Short mmCIF file of C-alpha atoms in Angstrom, two decimals:
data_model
loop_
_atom_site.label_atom_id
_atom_site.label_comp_id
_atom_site.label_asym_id
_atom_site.label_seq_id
_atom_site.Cartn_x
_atom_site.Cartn_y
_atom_site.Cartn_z
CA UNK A 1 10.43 2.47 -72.60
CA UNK A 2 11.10 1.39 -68.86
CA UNK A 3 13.20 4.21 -68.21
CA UNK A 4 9.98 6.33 -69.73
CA UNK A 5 7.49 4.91 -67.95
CA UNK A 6 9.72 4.96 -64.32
CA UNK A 7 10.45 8.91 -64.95
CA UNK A 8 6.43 9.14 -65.76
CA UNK A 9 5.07 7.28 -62.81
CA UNK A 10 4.36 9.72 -60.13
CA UNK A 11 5.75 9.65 -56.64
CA UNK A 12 4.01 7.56 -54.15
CA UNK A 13 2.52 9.15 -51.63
CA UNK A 14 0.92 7.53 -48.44
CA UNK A 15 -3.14 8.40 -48.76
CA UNK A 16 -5.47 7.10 -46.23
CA UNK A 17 -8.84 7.32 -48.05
CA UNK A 18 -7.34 8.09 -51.99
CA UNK A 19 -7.38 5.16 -53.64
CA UNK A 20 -5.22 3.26 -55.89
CA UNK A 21 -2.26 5.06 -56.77
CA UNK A 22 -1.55 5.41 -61.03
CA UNK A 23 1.59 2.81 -61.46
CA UNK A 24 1.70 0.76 -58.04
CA UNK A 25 -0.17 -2.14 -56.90
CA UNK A 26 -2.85 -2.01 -54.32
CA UNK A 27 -0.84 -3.77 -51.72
CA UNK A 28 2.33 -1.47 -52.27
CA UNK A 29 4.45 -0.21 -49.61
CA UNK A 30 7.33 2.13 -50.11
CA UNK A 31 9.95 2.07 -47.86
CA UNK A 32 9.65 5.12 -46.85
CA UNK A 33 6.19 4.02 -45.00
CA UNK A 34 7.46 3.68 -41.99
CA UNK A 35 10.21 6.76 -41.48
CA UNK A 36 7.85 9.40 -39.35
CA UNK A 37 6.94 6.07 -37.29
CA UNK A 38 7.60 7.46 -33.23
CA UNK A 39 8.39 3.87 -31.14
CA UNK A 40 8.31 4.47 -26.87
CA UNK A 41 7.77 8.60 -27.40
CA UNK A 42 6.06 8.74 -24.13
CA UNK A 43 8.20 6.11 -21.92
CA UNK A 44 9.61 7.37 -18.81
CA UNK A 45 12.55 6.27 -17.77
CA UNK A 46 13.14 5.31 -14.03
CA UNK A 47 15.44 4.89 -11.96
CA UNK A 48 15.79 0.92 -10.34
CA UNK A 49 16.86 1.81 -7.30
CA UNK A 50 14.17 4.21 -6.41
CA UNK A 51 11.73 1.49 -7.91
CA UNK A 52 13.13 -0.66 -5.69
CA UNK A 53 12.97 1.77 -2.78
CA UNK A 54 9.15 2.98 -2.96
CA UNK A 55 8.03 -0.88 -3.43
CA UNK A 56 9.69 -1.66 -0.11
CA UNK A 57 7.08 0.31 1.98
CA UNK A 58 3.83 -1.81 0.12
CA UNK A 59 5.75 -4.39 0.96
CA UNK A 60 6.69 -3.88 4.37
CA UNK A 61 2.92 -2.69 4.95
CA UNK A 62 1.41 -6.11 3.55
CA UNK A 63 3.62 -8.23 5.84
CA UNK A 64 2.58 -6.36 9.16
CA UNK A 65 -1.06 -6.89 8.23
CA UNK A 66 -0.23 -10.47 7.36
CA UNK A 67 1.43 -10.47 10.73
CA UNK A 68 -1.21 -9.09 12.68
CA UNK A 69 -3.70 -11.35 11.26
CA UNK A 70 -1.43 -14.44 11.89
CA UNK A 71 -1.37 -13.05 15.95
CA UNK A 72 -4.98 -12.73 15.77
CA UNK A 73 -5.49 -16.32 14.22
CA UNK A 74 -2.51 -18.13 16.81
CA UNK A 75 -4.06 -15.75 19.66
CA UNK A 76 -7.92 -17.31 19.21
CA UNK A 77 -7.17 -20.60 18.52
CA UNK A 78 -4.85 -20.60 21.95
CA UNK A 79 -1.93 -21.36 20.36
CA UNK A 80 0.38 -18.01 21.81
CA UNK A 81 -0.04 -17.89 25.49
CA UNK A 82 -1.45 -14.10 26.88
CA UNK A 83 2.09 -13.84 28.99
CA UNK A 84 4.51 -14.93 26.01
CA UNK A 85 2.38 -11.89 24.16
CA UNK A 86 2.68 -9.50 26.61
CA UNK A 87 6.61 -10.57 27.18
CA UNK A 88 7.03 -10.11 23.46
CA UNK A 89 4.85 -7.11 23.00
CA UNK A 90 7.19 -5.59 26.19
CA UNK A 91 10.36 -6.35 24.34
CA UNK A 92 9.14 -5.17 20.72
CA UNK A 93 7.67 -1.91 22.35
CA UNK A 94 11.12 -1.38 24.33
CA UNK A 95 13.40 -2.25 21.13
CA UNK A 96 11.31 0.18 19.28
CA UNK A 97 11.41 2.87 21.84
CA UNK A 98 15.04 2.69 21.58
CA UNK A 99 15.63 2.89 17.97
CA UNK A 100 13.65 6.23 18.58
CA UNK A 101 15.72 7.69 21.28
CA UNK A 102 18.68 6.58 19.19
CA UNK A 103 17.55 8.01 15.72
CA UNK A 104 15.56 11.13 17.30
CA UNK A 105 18.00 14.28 16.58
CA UNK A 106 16.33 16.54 19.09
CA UNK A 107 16.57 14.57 21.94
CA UNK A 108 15.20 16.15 25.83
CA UNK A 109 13.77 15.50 29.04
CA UNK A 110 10.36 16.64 27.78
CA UNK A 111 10.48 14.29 24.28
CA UNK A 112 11.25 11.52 26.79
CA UNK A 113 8.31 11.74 29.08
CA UNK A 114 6.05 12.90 25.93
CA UNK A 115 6.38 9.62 24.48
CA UNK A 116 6.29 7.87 27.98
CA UNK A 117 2.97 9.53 28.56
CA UNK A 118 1.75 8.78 25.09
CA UNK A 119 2.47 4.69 25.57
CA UNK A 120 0.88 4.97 28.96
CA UNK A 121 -2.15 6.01 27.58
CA UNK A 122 -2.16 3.85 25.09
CA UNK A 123 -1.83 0.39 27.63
CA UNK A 124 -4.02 1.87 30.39
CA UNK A 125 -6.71 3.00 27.46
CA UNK A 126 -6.50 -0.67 26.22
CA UNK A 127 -7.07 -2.15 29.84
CA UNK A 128 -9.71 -0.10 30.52
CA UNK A 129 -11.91 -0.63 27.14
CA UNK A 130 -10.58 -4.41 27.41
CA UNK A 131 -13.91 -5.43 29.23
CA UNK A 132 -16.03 -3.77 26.55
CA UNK A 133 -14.15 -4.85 23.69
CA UNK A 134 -15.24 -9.14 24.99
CA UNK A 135 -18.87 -7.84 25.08
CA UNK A 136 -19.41 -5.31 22.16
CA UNK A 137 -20.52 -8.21 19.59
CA UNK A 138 -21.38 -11.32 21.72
CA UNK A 139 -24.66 -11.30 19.49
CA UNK A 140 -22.98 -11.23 16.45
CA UNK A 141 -21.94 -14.86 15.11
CA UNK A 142 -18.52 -15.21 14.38
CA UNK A 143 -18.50 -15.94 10.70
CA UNK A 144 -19.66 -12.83 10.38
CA UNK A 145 -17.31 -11.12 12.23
CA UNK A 146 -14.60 -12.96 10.17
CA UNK A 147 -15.96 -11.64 7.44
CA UNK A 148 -16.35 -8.50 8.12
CA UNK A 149 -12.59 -8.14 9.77
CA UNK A 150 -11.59 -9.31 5.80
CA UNK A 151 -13.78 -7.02 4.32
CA UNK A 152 -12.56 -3.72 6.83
CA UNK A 153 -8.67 -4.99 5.95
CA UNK A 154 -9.02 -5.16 2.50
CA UNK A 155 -10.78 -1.77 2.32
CA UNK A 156 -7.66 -0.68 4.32
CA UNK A 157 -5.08 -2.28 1.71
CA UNK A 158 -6.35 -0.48 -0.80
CA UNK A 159 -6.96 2.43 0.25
CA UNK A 160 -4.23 3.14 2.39
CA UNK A 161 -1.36 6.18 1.66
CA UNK A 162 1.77 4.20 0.58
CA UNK A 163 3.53 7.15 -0.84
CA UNK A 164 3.52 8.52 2.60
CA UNK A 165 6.53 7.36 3.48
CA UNK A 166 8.43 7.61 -0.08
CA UNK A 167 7.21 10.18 -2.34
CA UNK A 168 7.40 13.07 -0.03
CA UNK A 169 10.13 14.96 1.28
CA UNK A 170 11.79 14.43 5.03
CA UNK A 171 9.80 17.26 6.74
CA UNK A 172 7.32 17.69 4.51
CA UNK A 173 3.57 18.32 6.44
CA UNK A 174 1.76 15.25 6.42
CA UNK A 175 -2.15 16.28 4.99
CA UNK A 176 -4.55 13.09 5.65
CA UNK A 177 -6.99 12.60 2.58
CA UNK A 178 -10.56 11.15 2.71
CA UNK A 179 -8.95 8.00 1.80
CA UNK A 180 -6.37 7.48 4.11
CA UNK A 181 -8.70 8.10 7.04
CA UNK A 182 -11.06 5.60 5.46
CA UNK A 183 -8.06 3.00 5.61
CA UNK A 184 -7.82 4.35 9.26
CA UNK A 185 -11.04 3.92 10.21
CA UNK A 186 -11.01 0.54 8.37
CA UNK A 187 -8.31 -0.74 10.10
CA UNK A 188 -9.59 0.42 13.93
CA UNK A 189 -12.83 -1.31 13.19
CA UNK A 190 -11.79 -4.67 12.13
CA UNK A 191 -9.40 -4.44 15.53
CA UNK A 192 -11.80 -3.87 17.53
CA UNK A 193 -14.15 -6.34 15.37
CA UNK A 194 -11.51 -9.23 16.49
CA UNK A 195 -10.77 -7.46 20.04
CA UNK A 196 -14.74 -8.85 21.08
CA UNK A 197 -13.22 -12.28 19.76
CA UNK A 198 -10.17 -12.30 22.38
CA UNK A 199 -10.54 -15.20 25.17
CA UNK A 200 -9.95 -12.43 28.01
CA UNK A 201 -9.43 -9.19 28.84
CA UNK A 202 -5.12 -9.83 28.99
CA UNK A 203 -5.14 -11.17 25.52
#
């Protein structure tokens, strides 16, 4: 009679919306409930190193704005002298020129003075617009200007283009998008937000 009623019983079949099946329980489950079951179908495997790699320039990007702010914060409160910045700003922008010249593959006459030019506009710009800069918000209290410097720098974490430097290819064009020249913008305004703070035109 068992072997009668096991030939009889009809296969079990997994029903969404059928009902109880003729000859199995209402909690059943065959073991074949589970075999079409797909586990990680869409997971993309990645590489560590290159992980590792494009992290590096958030990173690196978050400590230079930590850095800047912690100048700014030293520089107000008087605790870095306006000659021991200049002396390190000097030896920074010198260092830095030289990794250039080393690193640059094309190397000329006319590359040379084209960056000289470009970092003495850059310093004689600053020295001129220094008077402005201590005058633009002396109406302005200076929580505010706090807190909109935090505000400007956050907007310009966010929204600035960390694959720049990772995801595309050496030589690739460049492209800005609306976002990065937010972040841009961003940035140049909360500098020149804390630039009105500064006790002097040499700081």
């Amino acid at each position: 009679n068992k072997t009668l009623n096991t030939q009889a019983r009809a296969k079990w079949k997994k029903v969404a919306y059928g009902g109880m099946q003729p000859g199995y329980a209402d909690n059943y489950t065959d073991e074949s409930f589970l075999e079409d079951m797909v586990m990680n179908a869409n997971v993309v495997k990645r590489d560590l190193l290159k992980v590792m790699l494009d992290s590096v320039s958030i990173t690196q990007y978050l400590c230079v704005v930590v850095l800047v702010v912690c100048v700014w914060t030293y520089t107000l409160s008087a605790r870095i002298d306006g000659r021991t910045l200049h002396l390190v700003n000097a030896v920074l922008l010198g260092m830095g020129f030289l990794v250039l010249v080393l690193t640059e593959t094309k190397l000329s006459i006319s590359l040379l003075l084209h960056y000289l030019l470009n970092i003495a506009y850059f310093i004689s710009g600053l020295y001129v617009l220094a008077p402005l800069y201590c005058t633009l918000t002396r109406s302005i209290s200076s929580d505010s200007i706090w807190a909109l410097t935090v505000f400007l720098l956050v907007i310009h974490l966010f929204l600035h283009d960390y694959a720049g430097s990772t995801i595309r290819p050496p030589g690739a064009l460049k492209n800005p998008t609306l976002t990065s020249n937010i972040s841009l913008n961003a940035s140049i305004v909360a500098s020149v937000l804390i630039a009105s703070r500064l006790p002097s035109r040499h700081h």
